Each structure stands twice: as structure tokens, then as C-alpha cells.
PDB file of C-alpha atoms in Angstrom:
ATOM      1  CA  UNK A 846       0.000   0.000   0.000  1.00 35.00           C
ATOM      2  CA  UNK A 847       0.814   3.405  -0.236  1.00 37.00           C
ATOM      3  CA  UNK A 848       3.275   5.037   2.608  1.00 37.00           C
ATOM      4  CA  UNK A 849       1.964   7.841   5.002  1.00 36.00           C
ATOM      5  CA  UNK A 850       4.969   9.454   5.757  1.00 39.00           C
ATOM      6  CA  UNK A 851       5.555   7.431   9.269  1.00 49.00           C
ATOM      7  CA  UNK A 852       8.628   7.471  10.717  1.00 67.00           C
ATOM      8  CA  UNK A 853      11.253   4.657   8.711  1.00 81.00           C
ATOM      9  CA  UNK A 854      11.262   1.358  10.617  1.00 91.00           C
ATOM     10  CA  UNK A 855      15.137   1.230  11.741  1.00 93.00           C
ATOM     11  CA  UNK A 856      17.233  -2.251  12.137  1.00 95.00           C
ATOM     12  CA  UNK A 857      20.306  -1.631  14.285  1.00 96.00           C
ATOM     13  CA  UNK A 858      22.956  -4.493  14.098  1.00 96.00           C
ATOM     14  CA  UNK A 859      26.211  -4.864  15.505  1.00 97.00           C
ATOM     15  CA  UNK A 860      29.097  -5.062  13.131  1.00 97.00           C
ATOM     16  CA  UNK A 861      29.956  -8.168  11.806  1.00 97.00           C
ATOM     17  CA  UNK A 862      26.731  -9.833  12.707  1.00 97.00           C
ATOM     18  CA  UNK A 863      24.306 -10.724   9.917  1.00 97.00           C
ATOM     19  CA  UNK A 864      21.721  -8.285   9.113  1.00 97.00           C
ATOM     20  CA  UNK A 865      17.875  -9.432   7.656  1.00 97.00           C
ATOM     21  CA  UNK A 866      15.452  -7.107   6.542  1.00 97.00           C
ATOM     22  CA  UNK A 867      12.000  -8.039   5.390  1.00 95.00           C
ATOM     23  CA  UNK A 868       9.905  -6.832   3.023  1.00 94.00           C
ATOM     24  CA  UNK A 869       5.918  -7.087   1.528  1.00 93.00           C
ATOM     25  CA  UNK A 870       4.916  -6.427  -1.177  1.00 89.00           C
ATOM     26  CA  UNK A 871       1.445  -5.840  -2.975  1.00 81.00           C
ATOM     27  CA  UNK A 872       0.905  -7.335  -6.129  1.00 84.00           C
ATOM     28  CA  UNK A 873       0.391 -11.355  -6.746  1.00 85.00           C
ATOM     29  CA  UNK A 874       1.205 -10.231 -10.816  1.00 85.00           C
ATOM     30  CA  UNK A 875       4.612  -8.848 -10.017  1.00 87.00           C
ATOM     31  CA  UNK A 876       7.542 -10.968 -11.706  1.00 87.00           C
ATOM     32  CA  UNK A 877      10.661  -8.958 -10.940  1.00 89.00           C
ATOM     33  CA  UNK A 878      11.880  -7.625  -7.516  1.00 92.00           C
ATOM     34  CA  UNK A 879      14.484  -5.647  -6.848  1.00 92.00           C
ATOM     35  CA  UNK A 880      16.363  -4.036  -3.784  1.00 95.00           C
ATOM     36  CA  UNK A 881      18.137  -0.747  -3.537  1.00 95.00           C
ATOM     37  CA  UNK A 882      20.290   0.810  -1.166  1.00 96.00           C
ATOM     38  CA  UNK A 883      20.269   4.599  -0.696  1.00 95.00           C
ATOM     39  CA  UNK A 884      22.870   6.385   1.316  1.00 95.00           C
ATOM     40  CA  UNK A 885      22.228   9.972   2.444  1.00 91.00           C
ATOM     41  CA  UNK A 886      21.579  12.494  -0.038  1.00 90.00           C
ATOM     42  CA  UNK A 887      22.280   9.818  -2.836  1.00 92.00           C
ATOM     43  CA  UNK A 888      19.862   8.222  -5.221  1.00 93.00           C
ATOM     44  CA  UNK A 889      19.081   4.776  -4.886  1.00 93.00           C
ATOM     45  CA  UNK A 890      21.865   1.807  -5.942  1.00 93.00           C
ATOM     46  CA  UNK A 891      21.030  -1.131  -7.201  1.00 92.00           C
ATOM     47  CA  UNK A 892      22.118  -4.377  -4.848  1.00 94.00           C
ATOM     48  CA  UNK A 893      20.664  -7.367  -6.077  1.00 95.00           C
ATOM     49  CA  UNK A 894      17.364  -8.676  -8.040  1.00 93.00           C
ATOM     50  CA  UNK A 895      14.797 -11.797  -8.553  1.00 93.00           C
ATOM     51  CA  UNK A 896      12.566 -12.895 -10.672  1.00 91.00           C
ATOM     52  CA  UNK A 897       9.378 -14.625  -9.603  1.00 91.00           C
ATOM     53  CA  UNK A 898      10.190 -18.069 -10.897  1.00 92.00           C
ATOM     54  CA  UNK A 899      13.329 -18.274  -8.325  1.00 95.00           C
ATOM     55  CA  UNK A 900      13.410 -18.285  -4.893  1.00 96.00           C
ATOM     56  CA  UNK A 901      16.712 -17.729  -3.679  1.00 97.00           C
ATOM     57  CA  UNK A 902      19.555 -15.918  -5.525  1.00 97.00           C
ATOM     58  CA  UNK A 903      22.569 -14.954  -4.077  1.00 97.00           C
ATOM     59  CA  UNK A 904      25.321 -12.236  -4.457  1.00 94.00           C
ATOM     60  CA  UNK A 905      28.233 -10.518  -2.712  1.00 93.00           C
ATOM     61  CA  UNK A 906      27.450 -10.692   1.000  1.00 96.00           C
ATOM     62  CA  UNK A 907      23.554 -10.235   0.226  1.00 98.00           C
ATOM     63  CA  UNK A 908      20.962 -12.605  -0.450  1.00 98.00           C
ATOM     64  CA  UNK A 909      17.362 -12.783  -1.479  1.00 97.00           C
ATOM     65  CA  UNK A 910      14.936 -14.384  -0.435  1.00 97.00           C
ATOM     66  CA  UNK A 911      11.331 -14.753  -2.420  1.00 96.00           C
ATOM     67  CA  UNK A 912       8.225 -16.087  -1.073  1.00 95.00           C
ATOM     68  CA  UNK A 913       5.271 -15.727  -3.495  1.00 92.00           C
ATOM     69  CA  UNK A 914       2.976 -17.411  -0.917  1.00 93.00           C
ATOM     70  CA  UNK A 915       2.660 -14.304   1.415  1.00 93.00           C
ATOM     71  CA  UNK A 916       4.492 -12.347  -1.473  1.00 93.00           C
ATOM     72  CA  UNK A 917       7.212 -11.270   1.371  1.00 94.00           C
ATOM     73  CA  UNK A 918      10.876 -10.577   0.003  1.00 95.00           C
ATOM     74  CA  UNK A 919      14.041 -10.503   2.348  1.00 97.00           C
ATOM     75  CA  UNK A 920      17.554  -9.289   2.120  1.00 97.00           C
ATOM     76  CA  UNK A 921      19.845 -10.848   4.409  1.00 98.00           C
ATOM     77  CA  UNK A 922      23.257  -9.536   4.564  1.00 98.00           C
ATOM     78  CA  UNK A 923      26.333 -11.537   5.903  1.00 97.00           C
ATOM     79  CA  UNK A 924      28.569  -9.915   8.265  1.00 97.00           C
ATOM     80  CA  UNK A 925      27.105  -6.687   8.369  1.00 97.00           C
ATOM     81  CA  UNK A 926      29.791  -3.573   7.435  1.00 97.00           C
ATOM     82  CA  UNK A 927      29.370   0.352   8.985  1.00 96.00           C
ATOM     83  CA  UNK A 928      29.341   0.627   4.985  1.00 96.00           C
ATOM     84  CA  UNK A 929      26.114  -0.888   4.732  1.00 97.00           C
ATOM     85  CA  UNK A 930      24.255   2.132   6.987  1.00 97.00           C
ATOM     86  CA  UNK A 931      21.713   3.053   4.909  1.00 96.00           C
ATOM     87  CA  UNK A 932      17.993   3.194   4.122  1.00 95.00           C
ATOM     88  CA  UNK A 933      17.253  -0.161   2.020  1.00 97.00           C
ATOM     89  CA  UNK A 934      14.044  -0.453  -0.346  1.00 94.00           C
ATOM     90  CA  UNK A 935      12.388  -2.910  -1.963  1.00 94.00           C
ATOM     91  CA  UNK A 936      10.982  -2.385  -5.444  1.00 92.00           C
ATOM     92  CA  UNK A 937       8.635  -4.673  -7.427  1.00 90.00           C
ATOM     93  CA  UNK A 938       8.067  -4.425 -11.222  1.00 84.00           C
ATOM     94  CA  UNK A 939       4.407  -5.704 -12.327  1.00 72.00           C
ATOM     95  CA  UNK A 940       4.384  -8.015 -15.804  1.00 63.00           C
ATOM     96  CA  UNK A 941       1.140  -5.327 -17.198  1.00 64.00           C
ATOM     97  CA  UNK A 942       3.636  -2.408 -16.529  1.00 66.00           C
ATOM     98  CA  UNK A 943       7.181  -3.935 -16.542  1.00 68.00           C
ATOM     99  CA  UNK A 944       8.654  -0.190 -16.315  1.00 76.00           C
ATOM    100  CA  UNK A 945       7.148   1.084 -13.427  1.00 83.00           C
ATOM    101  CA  UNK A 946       8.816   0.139  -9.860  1.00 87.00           C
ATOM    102  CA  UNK A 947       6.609   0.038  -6.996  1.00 88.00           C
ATOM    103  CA  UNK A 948       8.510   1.031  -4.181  1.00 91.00           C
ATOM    104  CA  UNK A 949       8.277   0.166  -0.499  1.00 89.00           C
ATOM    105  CA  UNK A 950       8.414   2.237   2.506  1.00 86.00           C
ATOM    106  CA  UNK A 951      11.629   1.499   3.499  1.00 92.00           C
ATOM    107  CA  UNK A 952      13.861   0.031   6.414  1.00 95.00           C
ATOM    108  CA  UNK A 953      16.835   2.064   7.914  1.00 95.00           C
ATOM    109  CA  UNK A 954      19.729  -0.104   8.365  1.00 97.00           C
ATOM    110  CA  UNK A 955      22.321   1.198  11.549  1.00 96.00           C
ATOM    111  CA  UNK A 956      25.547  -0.666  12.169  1.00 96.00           C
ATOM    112  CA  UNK A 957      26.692  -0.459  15.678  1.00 94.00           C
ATOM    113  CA  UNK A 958      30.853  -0.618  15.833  1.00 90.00           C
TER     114      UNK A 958
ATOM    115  CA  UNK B 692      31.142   5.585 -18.262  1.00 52.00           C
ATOM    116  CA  UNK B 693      29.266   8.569 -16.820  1.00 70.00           C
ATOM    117  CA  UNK B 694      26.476   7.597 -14.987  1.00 91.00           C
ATOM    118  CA  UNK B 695      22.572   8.873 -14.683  1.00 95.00           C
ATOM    119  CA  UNK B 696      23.354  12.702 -14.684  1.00 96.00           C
ATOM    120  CA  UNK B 697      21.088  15.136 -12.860  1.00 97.00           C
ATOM    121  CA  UNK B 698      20.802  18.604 -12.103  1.00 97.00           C
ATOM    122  CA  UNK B 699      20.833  21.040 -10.332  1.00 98.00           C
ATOM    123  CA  UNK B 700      21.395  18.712  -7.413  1.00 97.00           C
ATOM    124  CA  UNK B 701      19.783  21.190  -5.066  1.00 97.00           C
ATOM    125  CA  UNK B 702      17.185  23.941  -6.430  1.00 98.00           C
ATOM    126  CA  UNK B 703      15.606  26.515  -4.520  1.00 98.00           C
ATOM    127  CA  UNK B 704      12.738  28.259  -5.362  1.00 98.00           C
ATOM    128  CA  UNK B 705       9.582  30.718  -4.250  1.00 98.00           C
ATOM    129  CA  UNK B 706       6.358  29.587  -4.325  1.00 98.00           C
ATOM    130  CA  UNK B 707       4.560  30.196  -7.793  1.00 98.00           C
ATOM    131  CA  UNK B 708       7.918  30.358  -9.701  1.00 98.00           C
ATOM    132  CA  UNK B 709       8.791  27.452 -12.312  1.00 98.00           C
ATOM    133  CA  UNK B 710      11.472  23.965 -11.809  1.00 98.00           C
ATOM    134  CA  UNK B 711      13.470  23.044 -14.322  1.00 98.00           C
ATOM    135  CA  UNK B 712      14.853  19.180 -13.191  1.00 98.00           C
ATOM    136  CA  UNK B 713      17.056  18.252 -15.802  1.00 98.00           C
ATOM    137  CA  UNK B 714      18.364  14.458 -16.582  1.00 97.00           C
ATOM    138  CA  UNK B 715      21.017  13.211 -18.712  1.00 97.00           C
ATOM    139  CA  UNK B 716      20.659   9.134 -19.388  1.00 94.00           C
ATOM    140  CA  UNK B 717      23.695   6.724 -19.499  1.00 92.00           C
ATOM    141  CA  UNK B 718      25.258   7.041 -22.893  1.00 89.00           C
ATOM    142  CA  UNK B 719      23.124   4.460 -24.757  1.00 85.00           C
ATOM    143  CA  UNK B 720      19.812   4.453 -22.653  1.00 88.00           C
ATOM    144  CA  UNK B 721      16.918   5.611 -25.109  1.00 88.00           C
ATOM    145  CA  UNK B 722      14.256   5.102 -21.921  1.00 90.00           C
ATOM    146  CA  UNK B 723      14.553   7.259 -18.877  1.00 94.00           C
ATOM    147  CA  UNK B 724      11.623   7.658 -15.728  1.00 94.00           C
ATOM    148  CA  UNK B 725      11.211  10.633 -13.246  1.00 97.00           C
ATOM    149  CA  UNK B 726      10.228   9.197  -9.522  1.00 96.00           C
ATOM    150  CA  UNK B 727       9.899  11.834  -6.738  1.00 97.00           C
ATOM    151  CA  UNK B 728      10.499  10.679  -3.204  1.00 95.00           C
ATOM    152  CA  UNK B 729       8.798  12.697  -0.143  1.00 91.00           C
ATOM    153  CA  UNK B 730      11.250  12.162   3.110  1.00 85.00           C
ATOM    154  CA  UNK B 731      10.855   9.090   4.650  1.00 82.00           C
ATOM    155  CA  UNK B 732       9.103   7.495   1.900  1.00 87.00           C
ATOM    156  CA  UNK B 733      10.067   5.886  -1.295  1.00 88.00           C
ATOM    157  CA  UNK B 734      10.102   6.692  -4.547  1.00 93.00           C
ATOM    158  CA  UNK B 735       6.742   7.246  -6.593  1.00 95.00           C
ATOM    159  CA  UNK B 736       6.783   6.925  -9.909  1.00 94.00           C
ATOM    160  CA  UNK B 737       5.734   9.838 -11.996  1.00 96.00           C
ATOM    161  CA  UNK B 738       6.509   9.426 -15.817  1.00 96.00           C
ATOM    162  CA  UNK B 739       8.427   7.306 -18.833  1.00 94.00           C
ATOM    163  CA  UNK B 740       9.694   8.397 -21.504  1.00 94.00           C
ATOM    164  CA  UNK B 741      11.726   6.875 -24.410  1.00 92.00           C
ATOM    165  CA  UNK B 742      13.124   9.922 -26.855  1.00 89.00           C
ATOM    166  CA  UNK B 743      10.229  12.544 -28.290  1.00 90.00           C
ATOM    167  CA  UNK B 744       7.566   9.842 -26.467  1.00 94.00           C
ATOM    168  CA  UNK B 745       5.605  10.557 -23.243  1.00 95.00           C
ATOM    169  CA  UNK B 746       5.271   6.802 -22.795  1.00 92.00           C
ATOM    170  CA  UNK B 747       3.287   6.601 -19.463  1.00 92.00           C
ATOM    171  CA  UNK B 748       2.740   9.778 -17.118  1.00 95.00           C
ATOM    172  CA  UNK B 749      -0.199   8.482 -15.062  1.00 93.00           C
ATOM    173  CA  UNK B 750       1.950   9.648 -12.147  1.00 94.00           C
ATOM    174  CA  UNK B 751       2.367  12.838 -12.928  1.00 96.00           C
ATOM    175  CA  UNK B 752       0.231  15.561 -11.168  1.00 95.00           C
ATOM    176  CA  UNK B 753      -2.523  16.434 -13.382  1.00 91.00           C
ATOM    177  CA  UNK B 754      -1.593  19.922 -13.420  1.00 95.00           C
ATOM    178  CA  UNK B 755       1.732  22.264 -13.759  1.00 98.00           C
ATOM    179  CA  UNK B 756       3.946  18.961 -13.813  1.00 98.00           C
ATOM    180  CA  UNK B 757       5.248  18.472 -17.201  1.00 97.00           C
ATOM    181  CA  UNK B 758       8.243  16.185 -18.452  1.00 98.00           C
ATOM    182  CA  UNK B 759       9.775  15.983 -22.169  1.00 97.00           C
ATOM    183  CA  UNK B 760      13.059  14.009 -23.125  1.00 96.00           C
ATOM    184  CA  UNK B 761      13.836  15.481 -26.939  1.00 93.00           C
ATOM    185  CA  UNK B 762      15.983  14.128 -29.453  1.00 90.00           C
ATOM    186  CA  UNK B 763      18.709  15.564 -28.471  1.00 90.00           C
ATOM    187  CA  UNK B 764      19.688  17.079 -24.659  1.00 93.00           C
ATOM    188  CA  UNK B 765      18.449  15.818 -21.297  1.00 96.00           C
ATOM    189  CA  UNK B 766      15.007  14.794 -20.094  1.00 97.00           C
ATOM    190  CA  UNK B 767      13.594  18.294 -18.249  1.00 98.00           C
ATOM    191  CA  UNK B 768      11.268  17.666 -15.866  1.00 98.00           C
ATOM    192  CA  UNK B 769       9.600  21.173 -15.644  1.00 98.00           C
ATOM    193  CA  UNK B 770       7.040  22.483 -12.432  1.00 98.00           C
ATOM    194  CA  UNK B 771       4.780  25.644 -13.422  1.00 98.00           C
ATOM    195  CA  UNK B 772       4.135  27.803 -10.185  1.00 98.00           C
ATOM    196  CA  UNK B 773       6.031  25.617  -7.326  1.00 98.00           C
ATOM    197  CA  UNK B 774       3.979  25.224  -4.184  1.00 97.00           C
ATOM    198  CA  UNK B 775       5.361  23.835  -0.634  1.00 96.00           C
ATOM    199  CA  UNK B 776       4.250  20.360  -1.655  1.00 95.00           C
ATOM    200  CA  UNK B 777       6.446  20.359  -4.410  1.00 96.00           C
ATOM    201  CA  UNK B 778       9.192  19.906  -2.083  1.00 97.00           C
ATOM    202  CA  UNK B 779      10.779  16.650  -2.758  1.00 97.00           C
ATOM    203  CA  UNK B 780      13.955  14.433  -4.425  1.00 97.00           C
ATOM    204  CA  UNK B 781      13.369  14.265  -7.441  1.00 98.00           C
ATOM    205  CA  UNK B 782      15.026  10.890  -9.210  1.00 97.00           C
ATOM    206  CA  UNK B 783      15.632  10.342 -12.724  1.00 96.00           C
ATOM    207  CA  UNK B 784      16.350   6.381 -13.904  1.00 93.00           C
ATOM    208  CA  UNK B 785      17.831   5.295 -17.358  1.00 91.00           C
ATOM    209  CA  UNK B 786      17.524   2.127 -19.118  1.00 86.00           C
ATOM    210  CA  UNK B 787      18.720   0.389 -22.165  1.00 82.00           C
ATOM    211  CA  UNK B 788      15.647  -1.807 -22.891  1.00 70.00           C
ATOM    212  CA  UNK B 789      12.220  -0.844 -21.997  1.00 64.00           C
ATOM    213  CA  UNK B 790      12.313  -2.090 -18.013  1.00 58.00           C
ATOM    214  CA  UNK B 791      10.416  -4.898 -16.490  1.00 53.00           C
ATOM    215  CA  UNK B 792      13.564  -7.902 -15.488  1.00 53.00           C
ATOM    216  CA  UNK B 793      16.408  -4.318 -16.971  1.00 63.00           C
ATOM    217  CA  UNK B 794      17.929  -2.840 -14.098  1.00 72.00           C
ATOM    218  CA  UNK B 795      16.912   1.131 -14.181  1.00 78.00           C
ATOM    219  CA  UNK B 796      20.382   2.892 -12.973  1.00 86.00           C
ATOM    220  CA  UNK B 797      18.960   5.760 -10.963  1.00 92.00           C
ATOM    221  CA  UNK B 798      20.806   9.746 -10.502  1.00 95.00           C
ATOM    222  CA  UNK B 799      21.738  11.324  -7.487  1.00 95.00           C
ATOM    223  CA  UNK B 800      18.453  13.554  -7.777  1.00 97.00           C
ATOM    224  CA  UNK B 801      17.394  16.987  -7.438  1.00 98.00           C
ATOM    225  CA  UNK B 802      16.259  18.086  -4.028  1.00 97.00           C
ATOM    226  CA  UNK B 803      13.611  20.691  -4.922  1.00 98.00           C
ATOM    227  CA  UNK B 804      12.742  23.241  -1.401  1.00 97.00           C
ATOM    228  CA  UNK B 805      10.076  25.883  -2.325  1.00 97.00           C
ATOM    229  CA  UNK B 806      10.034  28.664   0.298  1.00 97.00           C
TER     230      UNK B 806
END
């Protein structure tokens, strides 16, 4: 659904430890999910996607998660850096309007030293 | 290879003066899209655009929001008569291939403040 402007949920991790953070999304017709990482005053960088016939994939440090049953998405990122502070978002990409993201609200990520 | 270029990267201006948001694609993108992002919140998509086409703008503002990406030059996204609630980052995306499974490389943004 659409955000309201509340406050950014906020994960705070200790360095080193592994970080998780969940997401939902909306639409059953979505194929192609995608999450983004946006430091301060930046625009948003790509980390890693997945397509709706997979349900694992697996990159640098990060991996995704899919579950099309409760259409819920994860990132989980191994040993968590102070590099990795930074608001994360999902995006999903519907098959009747492959162009358009739909973004979530967001999770802030904080890495403890 | 230059990335998604955008700017001004901050803009301020008075209420009921014009925006001029201005987006350069990566060198070989032909389809670019303008997202605005309120703070706290994530991006909402506003408009697509592949060169001279206005592809989709069902999220643009039905009034004094305007976007054109010509032959040649940036994208310009373009705000007639700023109001406070025009305040926002402004994103501009770039793609090679019309999206859906194409990663969209995404600017730095313009952070619009009207006063």
C-alpha cells in the first residue's frame, strides 16, 4: 500500500553480525523484484534482483529471499559492514507495466561498531 | 562511463515560480523515468519516456507537472508555479531496454525546497 509518511522502521545491528530485513509487497502479478540501497543524499543503488520463478539468488554478501505465498521478500546480509548504513528499499516491477517500480516504505539499516 | 546525470542537485525556489529538473541518461539508454520521493518514503513513480515519447505519465500531477526528453539534450522535468508540496527528491532512472527484469540505474536527484 501506499506510505503515510511514518517514521522509517530502523534495524540496528552490531558489526559483523548478519543483518535481515523483510519486506511485503502488494501485487500477486509482479515478476521482478528488486532491492536498492540509498545512502544519504544519494539516489538509490542497485544491490541485487529476482525474478518470480526463483526463490533464492545470491550475491556478494547479500541474499534474497522470495516467497510468493505471502508475497514477502528478504535481504539478508552476511557480516554486516558500517558501509552498509543506509535506508534499504524494496521495489517490485508488475508483468502489465514492466517499467514502473513500486517502491516500499523502506527500512533504515544502523551498524553499531 | 558517466552515470545517470542530474541537475541542479539542489534547487531553490519561491512559491509560484517554475522547476526546471534536468536528466542526462547513461550514454546508450533511449528510456529514462522521473520518480519523486517525499522524506521518509520511497520513490513514486511519476513518468516514462523513451526519446520525443511521453510513454506513461499516469503519475504525474494532473496539473503544472510536465516532463519531455527530446531528441537531443536531457530529459527536463519542468514544475509551473512551485507550491510547498512540491518539495521533494526528485530521481531520474535510465535504461537500455524498456524495463520490467532491466535494471533502471537511478541519478543522485534533485532536491527541490520551495520557500
Amino acid at each position: 500500500g501506499e506510505s503515510v509518511g511514518l517514521h522509517l522502521p530502523t534495524l540496528s545491528v552490531q558489526e559483523g553480525d548478519n543483518s535481515i530485513i523483510n519486506c511485503a509487497y502488494s501485487n500477486s502479478a509482479s515478476d521482478y523484484f528488486i532491492w536498492y540501497k540509498q545512502e544519504s543524499g544519494k539516489g538509490p543503488q542497485f544491490i541485487i534482483d529476482i525474478r518470480s520463478n526463483m526463490d533464492k539468488r545470491q550475491g556478494q554478501r547479500v541474499t534474497v529471499l522470495l516467497n510468493k505465498t505471502v508475497k514477502h521478500l528478504s535481504l539478508q546480509i552476511a557480516a554486516t559492514q558500517p558501509g552498509d548504513s543506509a535506508v534499504y528499499f524494496c521495489a517490485e516491477n508488475q508483468a502489465d507495466s514492466s517499467y514502473k517500480l513500486i517502491f516500499g516504505s523502506g527500512t533504515r539499516l544502523l551498524v553499531r561498531p | 562511463n558517466a552515470g545517470v546525470m542530474q541537475n541542479p542537485r539542489h534547487l531553490v525556489r519561491r512559491r509560484g515560480q517554475e522547476a526546471r529538473l534536468r536528466c542526462s541518461p547513461m550514454k546508450g539508454h533511449s528510456h529514462v523515468y522521473w520518480y519523486r520521493q517525499l522524506p521518509e518514503e520511497g520513490l513514486k513513480f511519476m513518468v516514462y519516456l523513451q526519446k520525443e515519447n511521453i510513454i506513461d505519465e499516469s503519475g504525474m500531477p494532473k496539473e503544472r507537472f510536465s516532463a519531455e526528453f527530446p531528441k537531443e539534450g536531457p530529459s527536463i522535468l519542468r514544475i509551473q508555479q512551485v507550491v510547498r508540496g512540491d518539495s521533494a527528491a526528485y530521481f531520474c532512472a535510465s535504461s537500455p531496454t524498456q524495463g520490467g527484469n532491466t535494471e533502471a540505474f537511478f541519478g543522485q536527484g534533485t532536491r527541490l525546497t520551495v520557500v
